[in-house]
Structure formats: structure tokens, C-alpha cells
Coordinates of C-alpha atoms and ligand atoms in Angstrom, one line a residue:
M1 CA 46.2 28.3 -5.6
S2 CA 46.9 30.2 -8.8
S3 CA 44.6 32.9 -10.0
S4 CA 45.6 32.1 -13.6
A5 CA 43.3 29.1 -13.3
S6 CA 40.4 31.5 -14.0
P7 CA 39.7 33.0 -17.4
R8 CA 40.2 36.8 -17.3
I9 CA 37.0 38.0 -19.0
L10 CA 36.9 41.2 -17.1
N11 CA 39.7 43.6 -16.1
V12 CA 38.8 43.2 -12.4
D13 CA 41.8 45.3 -11.2
K14 CA 40.5 48.2 -13.2
I15 CA 36.8 47.6 -12.1
R16 CA 37.9 47.4 -8.4
K17 CA 39.3 50.9 -8.7
D18 CA 35.7 52.2 -9.4
F19 CA 34.5 50.8 -6.0
P20 CA 36.0 53.0 -3.2
I21 CA 34.9 50.6 -0.5
L22 CA 37.1 47.9 -1.9
E23 CA 40.2 50.0 -1.2
T24 CA 39.4 49.9 2.5
S25 CA 41.2 47.5 4.9
K26 CA 40.9 46.2 8.5
N27 CA 43.9 45.2 10.6
G28 CA 46.0 45.4 7.4
K29 CA 43.7 43.0 5.6
R30 CA 42.0 44.2 2.5
L31 CA 38.2 43.9 2.2
V32 CA 37.1 40.7 0.5
Y33 CA 33.4 41.3 -0.3
L34 CA 31.6 38.0 -1.1
D35 CA 28.1 39.1 -0.2
S36 CA 26.8 40.8 -3.3
A37 CA 23.7 38.6 -3.4
A38 CA 22.6 40.5 -0.2
S39 CA 23.6 43.9 -1.6
S40 CA 26.2 44.9 -4.3
Q41 CA 28.7 47.6 -3.7
R42 CA 28.4 50.9 -5.6
P43 CA 30.8 52.4 -8.2
D44 CA 32.0 56.0 -7.9
S45 CA 29.8 56.9 -10.9
V46 CA 26.6 56.1 -8.8
L47 CA 27.9 58.0 -5.8
E48 CA 28.8 61.0 -8.0
A49 CA 25.5 61.0 -9.9
M50 CA 23.6 61.2 -6.6
D51 CA 26.0 63.7 -5.2
D52 CA 25.7 65.8 -8.3
Y53 CA 21.9 65.6 -8.2
Y54 CA 21.8 66.9 -4.7
H55 CA 24.5 69.6 -5.4
T56 CA 22.8 71.0 -8.6
T57 CA 19.3 69.8 -9.1
H58 CA 17.3 68.8 -6.1
A59 CA 13.7 69.8 -5.9
N60 CA 10.5 67.8 -5.6
V61 CA 9.2 66.2 -8.8
H62 CA 6.1 66.5 -10.9
R63 CA 5.0 69.8 -9.2
G64 CA 7.5 72.7 -9.5
V65 CA 7.4 74.9 -12.5
Y66 CA 10.9 76.3 -11.9
S67 CA 14.0 74.9 -13.7
I68 CA 15.6 72.7 -11.1
A69 CA 12.2 71.1 -10.4
E70 CA 11.7 70.4 -14.1
N71 CA 15.2 69.0 -14.3
A72 CA 14.7 66.8 -11.3
T73 CA 11.5 65.5 -12.9
A74 CA 13.3 64.8 -16.1
L75 CA 16.1 62.9 -14.3
Y76 CA 13.6 60.9 -12.4
E77 CA 11.6 59.9 -15.5
K78 CA 14.8 59.2 -17.4
A79 CA 15.8 56.7 -14.7
R80 CA 12.4 55.0 -15.2
V81 CA 13.0 54.6 -18.9
K82 CA 16.5 53.2 -18.2
A83 CA 15.1 50.7 -15.7
G84 CA 12.5 49.7 -18.3
K85 CA 15.0 49.3 -21.1
L86 CA 17.2 47.2 -18.9
I87 CA 14.5 44.5 -18.8
N88 CA 13.2 45.3 -22.3
A89 CA 9.8 46.6 -21.1
P90 CA 7.7 47.5 -24.2
K91 CA 6.4 50.8 -22.6
P92 CA 8.9 51.9 -19.9
S93 CA 7.3 55.2 -19.2
K94 CA 4.0 53.5 -18.3
E95 CA 5.0 50.0 -17.2
I96 CA 7.7 50.7 -14.7
V97 CA 6.7 51.6 -11.1
F98 CA 9.3 52.7 -8.6
T99 CA 8.9 51.2 -5.2
K100 CA 11.1 51.1 -2.1
N101 CA 12.6 47.7 -3.0
A102 CA 11.6 44.3 -4.6
T103 CA 9.7 43.4 -1.5
E104 CA 7.4 46.4 -1.8
A105 CA 7.0 45.7 -5.5
I106 CA 5.7 42.2 -4.8
N107 CA 3.5 43.4 -1.9
L108 CA 2.0 46.0 -4.3
V109 CA 0.8 43.3 -6.6
A110 CA -0.5 41.2 -3.8
K111 CA -2.4 44.1 -2.2
T112 CA -3.9 45.5 -5.4
W113 CA -4.3 42.9 -8.1
G114 CA -4.4 40.0 -5.5
L115 CA -7.1 41.5 -3.3
V116 CA -9.3 42.3 -6.2
N117 CA -8.8 39.1 -8.2
L118 CA -8.4 36.2 -5.8
G119 CA -11.0 34.3 -3.8
E120 CA -11.5 31.0 -2.0
S121 CA -11.5 28.9 -5.1
D122 CA -8.3 30.3 -6.5
V123 CA -4.7 29.0 -6.2
I124 CA -1.4 30.8 -6.2
L125 CA 1.4 28.5 -7.5
T126 CA 4.9 29.1 -6.3
T127 CA 8.0 27.1 -5.4
K128 CA 9.8 25.8 -2.3
M129 CA 12.8 27.9 -3.1
E130 CA 11.3 31.4 -2.8
H131 CA 12.8 34.3 -0.8
H132 CA 10.3 35.4 1.9
A133 CA 9.6 38.5 -0.2
N134 CA 7.9 36.3 -2.7
L135 CA 6.1 34.1 -0.2
V136 CA 4.9 36.1 2.8
P137 CA 2.8 38.6 0.7
W138 CA 1.0 35.6 -0.7
L139 CA 0.6 34.0 2.7
M140 CA -0.9 37.3 3.9
L141 CA -3.2 37.3 0.9
K142 CA -4.3 33.7 1.7
E143 CA -5.3 35.0 5.2
Q144 CA -7.2 37.8 3.7
T145 CA -9.0 36.1 0.8
G146 CA -9.0 32.4 1.7
C147 CA -7.1 31.5 -1.5
R148 CA -4.8 28.5 -1.5
I149 CA -1.1 28.3 -2.1
S150 CA 0.6 25.3 -3.8
Y151 CA 4.3 24.7 -4.2
L152 CA 6.5 23.2 -6.9
E153 CA 9.0 20.8 -5.3
I154 CA 12.7 20.8 -5.9
D155 CA 15.0 17.8 -6.5
S156 CA 18.3 16.9 -5.0
N157 CA 20.1 19.1 -7.5
G158 CA 18.2 22.1 -6.4
E159 CA 16.1 22.3 -9.5
L160 CA 12.3 22.4 -9.9
I161 CA 10.5 19.1 -10.4
L162 CA 8.4 19.7 -13.5
D163 CA 6.9 16.2 -14.0
D164 CA 3.2 16.4 -14.6
I165 CA 3.4 20.2 -14.6
E166 CA 0.2 20.7 -16.5
S167 CA -1.8 19.3 -13.6
K168 CA -0.1 21.7 -11.1
F169 CA -2.0 24.6 -12.8
D170 CA -5.4 23.4 -11.8
G171 CA -7.3 26.4 -10.4
V172 CA -4.1 28.5 -10.5
K173 CA -4.7 32.3 -11.0
L174 CA -1.1 33.3 -10.4
L175 CA 2.3 31.8 -10.7
A176 CA 4.7 33.6 -8.4
I177 CA 8.2 32.4 -9.1
T178 CA 11.8 33.4 -8.6
M179 CA 14.1 33.9 -11.6
A180 CA 17.1 32.9 -9.6
S181 CA 17.2 31.4 -6.1
N182 CA 19.2 33.4 -3.5
V183 CA 20.3 30.3 -1.8
L184 CA 20.9 27.7 -4.5
G185 CA 21.5 30.0 -7.5
T186 CA 19.1 27.9 -9.5
I187 CA 17.6 29.6 -12.6
P188 CA 14.2 28.0 -13.2
P189 CA 12.7 27.8 -16.7
V190 CA 10.5 30.9 -16.3
K191 CA 9.7 31.3 -20.0
Y192 CA 8.5 27.7 -20.3
L193 CA 6.4 28.0 -17.1
T194 CA 5.0 31.3 -18.2
E195 CA 3.8 29.7 -21.4
M196 CA 2.2 27.0 -19.3
A197 CA 0.6 29.4 -16.9
H198 CA -0.9 31.5 -19.7
K199 CA -2.2 28.4 -21.4
N200 CA -4.0 27.6 -18.2
G201 CA -5.4 31.2 -17.7
A202 CA -3.0 32.2 -15.0
L203 CA -0.8 35.3 -14.7
V204 CA 2.9 35.3 -13.8
L205 CA 4.9 37.4 -11.3
A206 CA 8.7 36.9 -11.6
D207 CA 10.9 37.8 -8.7
A208 CA 14.1 38.9 -10.6
A209 CA 15.9 40.3 -7.6
Q210 CA 18.8 37.8 -8.0
F211 CA 18.5 37.6 -11.8
V212 CA 18.8 41.1 -13.1
P213 CA 22.2 41.7 -11.5
H214 CA 23.6 38.7 -13.4
R215 CA 21.8 37.9 -16.6
Q216 CA 20.0 39.8 -19.4
C217 CA 16.3 39.9 -18.4
D218 CA 13.8 40.4 -21.2
V219 CA 10.2 40.7 -20.1
S220 CA 9.0 40.9 -23.7
D221 CA 10.5 37.6 -24.5
L222 CA 9.5 36.0 -21.2
D223 CA 6.0 37.5 -21.5
V224 CA 5.7 37.6 -17.7
D225 CA 2.9 39.8 -16.4
F226 CA 4.7 41.3 -13.4
L227 CA 8.4 41.4 -12.5
A228 CA 10.2 42.8 -9.5
F229 CA 13.8 43.7 -8.9
T230 CA 15.7 45.8 -6.4
G231 CA 18.2 48.8 -6.9
H232 CA 20.8 47.9 -4.3
K233 CA 21.7 44.6 -6.0
V234 CA 22.3 46.2 -9.4
M235 CA 25.0 48.7 -8.2
G236 CA 22.3 51.3 -7.3
P237 CA 21.4 52.7 -3.9
T238 CA 19.1 51.3 -1.3
G239 CA 15.6 52.7 -1.1
I240 CA 14.5 52.0 -4.6
G241 CA 12.9 49.0 -6.3
V242 CA 11.3 48.3 -9.6
L243 CA 7.9 46.8 -10.5
Y244 CA 7.3 46.0 -14.1
G245 CA 3.6 45.3 -15.0
K246 CA 1.8 45.0 -18.3
E247 CA 0.0 48.2 -19.1
E248 CA -3.5 46.8 -19.2
L249 CA -3.0 45.1 -15.9
L250 CA -1.6 48.1 -14.1
D251 CA -4.4 50.2 -15.6
A252 CA -7.0 48.0 -14.2
M253 CA -5.5 47.6 -10.7
P254 CA -6.6 49.8 -7.8
P255 CA -4.0 52.1 -6.2
F256 CA -1.7 50.8 -3.5
L257 CA -1.0 53.6 -1.1
G258 CA -3.0 56.9 -0.9
G259 CA -1.7 60.4 -0.8
G260 CA -0.1 63.0 -3.0
E261 CA 1.2 62.2 -6.5
M262 CA -1.2 59.2 -7.0
I263 CA -4.3 61.4 -7.7
L264 CA -5.8 63.4 -10.5
D265 CA -8.4 65.0 -8.3
V266 CA -9.6 64.9 -4.7
T267 CA -12.8 66.2 -3.2
L268 CA -14.2 65.8 0.3
E269 CA -16.2 62.9 -1.0
G270 CA -13.6 60.9 -3.0
F271 CA -10.6 60.9 -5.3
K272 CA -9.7 60.1 -8.9
T273 CA -6.5 58.2 -9.4
N274 CA -3.6 59.4 -11.5
E275 CA -2.5 57.6 -14.7
I276 CA 0.0 54.8 -14.5
P277 CA 2.7 54.5 -13.3
W278 CA 2.2 57.5 -10.9
K279 CA -1.1 55.9 -9.6
F280 CA 1.2 53.6 -7.6
E281 CA 3.7 56.2 -6.5
A282 CA 2.1 58.0 -3.5
G283 CA 4.0 60.7 -1.8
T284 CA 7.5 62.1 -2.7
P285 CA 9.3 59.4 -4.5
P286 CA 12.9 58.2 -4.1
I287 CA 14.3 60.8 -6.6
A288 CA 18.1 60.8 -5.8
E289 CA 17.8 57.0 -5.5
A290 CA 16.3 56.8 -9.0
V291 CA 19.2 58.9 -10.3
G292 CA 21.6 56.6 -8.6
L293 CA 19.8 53.5 -10.0
G294 CA 20.1 55.0 -13.5
A295 CA 23.9 55.4 -13.0
G296 CA 24.1 51.8 -11.7
I297 CA 22.3 50.5 -14.7
D298 CA 24.6 52.5 -17.0
Y299 CA 27.6 51.0 -15.3
L300 CA 26.3 47.4 -15.5
T301 CA 25.2 47.7 -19.1
A302 CA 28.6 49.2 -20.1
I303 CA 30.3 46.1 -18.9
G304 CA 27.6 43.9 -20.5
Y305 CA 25.7 40.9 -19.4
G306 CA 27.7 38.5 -21.7
A307 CA 31.0 39.4 -19.9
I308 CA 29.3 39.4 -16.5
G309 CA 27.8 35.9 -16.9
E310 CA 31.1 34.5 -18.3
H311 CA 33.1 36.0 -15.5
E312 CA 30.8 34.7 -12.8
R313 CA 30.7 31.2 -14.3
G314 CA 34.6 31.2 -14.2
L315 CA 34.5 32.2 -10.5
L316 CA 31.8 29.6 -9.7
D317 CA 33.9 26.8 -11.3
Y318 CA 37.0 28.0 -9.6
C319 CA 35.3 28.4 -6.2
S320 CA 33.4 25.1 -6.2
N321 CA 36.5 23.2 -7.4
S322 CA 38.7 24.9 -4.7
L323 CA 36.1 24.1 -2.0
K324 CA 35.8 20.5 -3.0
T325 CA 39.5 19.9 -3.5
T326 CA 40.4 21.5 -0.1
F327 CA 37.6 20.1 2.1
G328 CA 36.5 16.9 0.3
E329 CA 33.8 15.1 2.3
K330 CA 33.8 17.7 5.1
I331 CA 31.9 20.2 2.9
T332 CA 28.5 20.0 1.3
L333 CA 27.7 22.4 -1.6
Y334 CA 24.1 23.1 -2.5
G335 CA 22.4 23.9 -5.9
P336 CA 22.8 22.7 -9.5
K337 CA 26.1 21.1 -10.4
E338 CA 26.2 22.8 -13.8
T339 CA 27.3 26.4 -13.7
T340 CA 25.1 27.3 -16.7
K341 CA 22.0 26.5 -14.6
R342 CA 22.8 29.0 -11.8
T343 CA 23.9 32.4 -10.9
G344 CA 27.1 33.4 -9.2
L345 CA 26.6 32.2 -5.6
I346 CA 27.5 29.1 -3.6
S347 CA 25.8 28.0 -0.4
F348 CA 27.7 25.4 1.6
S349 CA 27.9 23.8 5.0
F350 CA 30.4 21.9 7.1
E351 CA 29.1 19.0 9.1
T352 CA 30.8 20.2 12.3
V353 CA 30.9 24.0 12.1
H354 CA 27.9 26.3 12.4
P355 CA 27.6 28.8 9.5
H356 CA 27.6 31.7 12.0
D357 CA 31.0 30.7 13.4
V358 CA 32.3 30.4 9.8
A359 CA 31.1 33.9 9.0
Q360 CA 32.5 35.3 12.2
I361 CA 35.9 33.8 11.9
L362 CA 36.1 35.0 8.2
D363 CA 35.3 38.5 9.4
D364 CA 38.6 38.4 11.4
H365 CA 40.2 38.0 7.9
N366 CA 38.0 40.9 6.7
I367 CA 36.1 38.5 4.4
C368 CA 32.3 39.2 4.2
V369 CA 30.1 36.2 3.6
R370 CA 26.5 35.6 4.6
A371 CA 25.4 33.0 7.1
G372 CA 21.8 32.1 8.1
H373 CA 18.5 31.1 6.6
H374 CA 18.8 33.7 3.8
C375 CA 15.2 34.7 4.2
A376 CA 14.2 31.4 2.7
K377 CA 13.1 29.3 5.7
P378 CA 10.8 26.9 3.9
L379 CA 13.7 26.0 1.6
M380 CA 15.9 25.5 4.7
Y381 CA 13.2 23.1 6.1
R382 CA 13.1 21.3 2.8
L383 CA 16.9 20.9 2.8
G384 CA 16.8 19.8 6.5
L385 CA 19.1 22.7 7.5
S386 CA 18.8 25.6 9.8
A387 CA 21.4 27.7 8.0
T388 CA 24.1 27.7 5.3
T389 CA 27.1 29.9 4.6
R390 CA 26.8 31.7 1.3
V391 CA 29.4 33.4 -0.9
S392 CA 28.3 35.4 -3.8
F393 CA 30.2 37.1 -6.6
S394 CA 30.1 40.2 -8.6
I395 CA 32.2 41.9 -11.3
Y396 CA 34.7 43.2 -8.8
N397 CA 35.6 39.7 -7.4
D398 CA 38.4 37.6 -8.7
T399 CA 40.2 34.4 -7.9
H400 CA 42.4 36.2 -5.3
D401 CA 39.1 36.7 -3.3
I402 CA 38.4 33.0 -3.5
D403 CA 42.0 32.1 -2.5
A404 CA 41.6 34.4 0.5
L405 CA 38.3 32.6 1.3
I406 CA 39.8 29.2 1.2
I407 CA 42.7 30.3 3.5
G408 CA 40.2 31.6 5.9
L409 CA 38.0 28.5 5.8
V410 CA 41.1 26.2 6.3
Q411 CA 41.6 28.2 9.6
V412 CA 37.9 27.8 10.5
V413 CA 38.1 24.1 10.0
E414 CA 41.4 23.8 11.9
M415 CA 39.9 25.7 14.9
L416 CA 36.4 24.2 15.0
G417 CA 36.1 21.3 12.5
Ligands
PLP501 C1 15.3 36.4 -4.5 C2 15.1 37.6 -3.7 N1 13.9 38.2 -3.8 C3 13.6 39.3 -3.2 C4 14.5 39.9 -2.3 C5 14.1 41.2 -1.6 O1 14.9 42.3 -2.0 P1 14.7 43.6 -1.1 O2 15.1 43.3 0.3 O3 15.6 44.6 -1.8 O4 13.3 44.0 -1.2 C6 15.8 39.4 -2.2 C7 16.8 40.0 -1.3 O5 17.7 39.4 -0.9 C8 16.1 38.2 -2.9 O6 17.2 37.6 -2.8

């Protein structure tokens, strides 16, 4: 297979040099990393920013009056503004809350806004393609409040069925929806559904964990009320996530966790909460992680979402064509056929080989792919599957990676198919 089949939008050879882990090898085989949907790799600039922070600046934030503490606070707050600008939040310094990850960001909304605002007569509308992070918090809330949960169905192309959509909003107080499925890659029409939700008096929480790494996300244009994404999928470190919330909503919500940082005053009788966003950031926050996230965002934006999207669409086309040409009827690919309707990942299955065996044999070739239910069990039940194999792309992947994947898969099928 010739790598010239793919358009060369990005200089992948140059980009790969920024990612030290991609220089590693096992048994003479270079690392082929096709699992960025689980977690992206980090460029040197992120590692250096965090290292530099610890070498020169580290102190706790928002409390010290000495220089390095003030510098640490400034770096932490600068990262907040970068995260806000990345998604075009109108007021980044108020509307961006740092959390541990996207999961915690969604739980925060469920356990603050949700507990106060939902009761037995209310409905949360979501979809059958959600990651557990955007499902289990609502199931927990259902147990706590008695609210109901209803689901938008998907069709055989892996897209949402939107027939008679208006009626689906009866009694709905919150639409909790993914902006890109981590299994199918599907990008639902979140702006349209947000308009529909608002028309029917419901708020919208968007799970953008799989969207922000791949496409320009604009909360002002979408008009969503809450949005969550996670640092380790956008070239940043683990241990940091982002919750965007409209100022008036965050202001009205009770705090999430209690402790230091989130208070203005405490007496033996009670406490007064801090202003947003600190009201939601109890305890010492992930300072170095925020610095690293800021550097990851800088790296991503310097490359640009236009180039990222085009590069990924090229890889998607190349990979799905290679899989279909090589394996024909033996393989099933999931998700929308049109690359414009999806992000850069492909889930697939072979009739006769279990996804875990696929992933294990590919590991012998030093190729990393994901196998399993991808934390989306209801979607697996809907598809009638227990697991799929998933390959996912980032800016450091090229057609050589896909060629290596195909060679590995041919061996898998020869051995077990
Ligand atoms: C669509 C989606 N939402 C949420 C998450 C949760 O992200 P985190 O584990 O960083 O909280 C993931 C992680 O894979 C995801 O794919």
C-alpha cells in the first residue's frame, strides 16, 4: 500500500519528532500508536512547560504573597483563559472550572445543578451512544431524585434518529449529549438540538471529550449551557478536565466539594462560598496540569483545527478503504459512511476473531489499538456486540501507521480467522 494515497496536509514526520514516545520501539518495531481517542500522546513542549513550572515556579496558588506563589497563580489562571478561548467561552475567567477530568466535570453538574433542579416529573434526554461518563451520573441522579431518563435512538449508519424530535422534549429539563461518539465517531447536530432544547425550556450539557481534540468547538455559537472536555485527549496531561458553564448558571449552583479555596468565609456555624469559578475548585487544584494543558492547547492551536480535520479525514478514508479492500466481507465497520460526519476513529469487528485477540496480536507488532466496550455498554447492547476493536488517529499518525495496522491484521486473520 502506498502512503502517497493520502493527502499530505500536515508534515507528520516533523510533528512526530515533537513526541518523544513515538521514537521508542519494542523488539525492533517502532511504536504505532492508534489509541488517541483513549488518550493522546504529549509533545515535548507540554513536558517542558510542566518541568519548567516545577523547576522554577511551584508554590500553592491563590494564597501566597511571595513571588513564586503569585507567578504560579498567574500561570494557573492564564491556563484557564486559554482553555476558555479554545472553546470560545464568552467569559473564560468566570465560566471555566478546572476539574480532574471530563467525568468529574459532568458529575459536578449532576450533583449540583441536577440535585437542586430535578424532581420526579422531570426528564433527562440523552442518546444511546453516550460514554458512561455522560450516562452513569444521570442514572445516579435518577436514583436520587426519581427523575426519568429517555434516549434518542440511532440508525444503522450510527446517526441519531431525529424524526418527531419536538415530541422527544416533553418534560425534558436537560439534554445531555455527546458531541462526538467515542465508538462510532458520529458528530450529532448539537447546535440544532440545543435550539430545540431551549425552545422547549431545557438546558444542554455537551460532552465534548472526543470533539475538542479534533474540531473547532464554539460554545458561543452552539449556545450550550454546560460543556465538558478532558486534558489528556488534547495533548495535555492526565489529572485535569474542563467544565464550561454559563455564568448565571454557575453562579446559582451550590458548590460541589467542600474545603479550602471554595470559601470566602467559614465560621463554626457555616460558610460562605467563593465566587465562580473557585467555588467549584475545592482544595489545592491541579496547577502543573493546568500549565501542561495550556501548552497542549498552544500546540494544537498552532497546528490549527482546519489542518487537523483535513488530515484526519484523509486517514479515515485511507484506513476504511484499506480495511474494506483487504478484508471484504470478513470485516464490519461501524459508524457513518461519510467522513465529514465523524471524527478520526474507526471501530470494527471480524466475525470470527475476538477484539481482545486482535489487540493482543497487534501488540506483538508494537501497534496500540483499543478493544472492548469502550465504556459505552448501552451502545454495545444496541449494536448487538460485546466489544469492537477501535483505531483512532491524531496529528502524529500517517498512512505508514495504517499500512502497519493492515499487515498486523492480515496476520491476525491468518492465525485466527
Ligand atoms: C465521549 C467521552 N466522554 C467522556 C470521557 C471521559 O473522559 P475522562 O476519562 O478523561 O474523564 C471519554 C473518555 O474516553 C469519552 O470518550
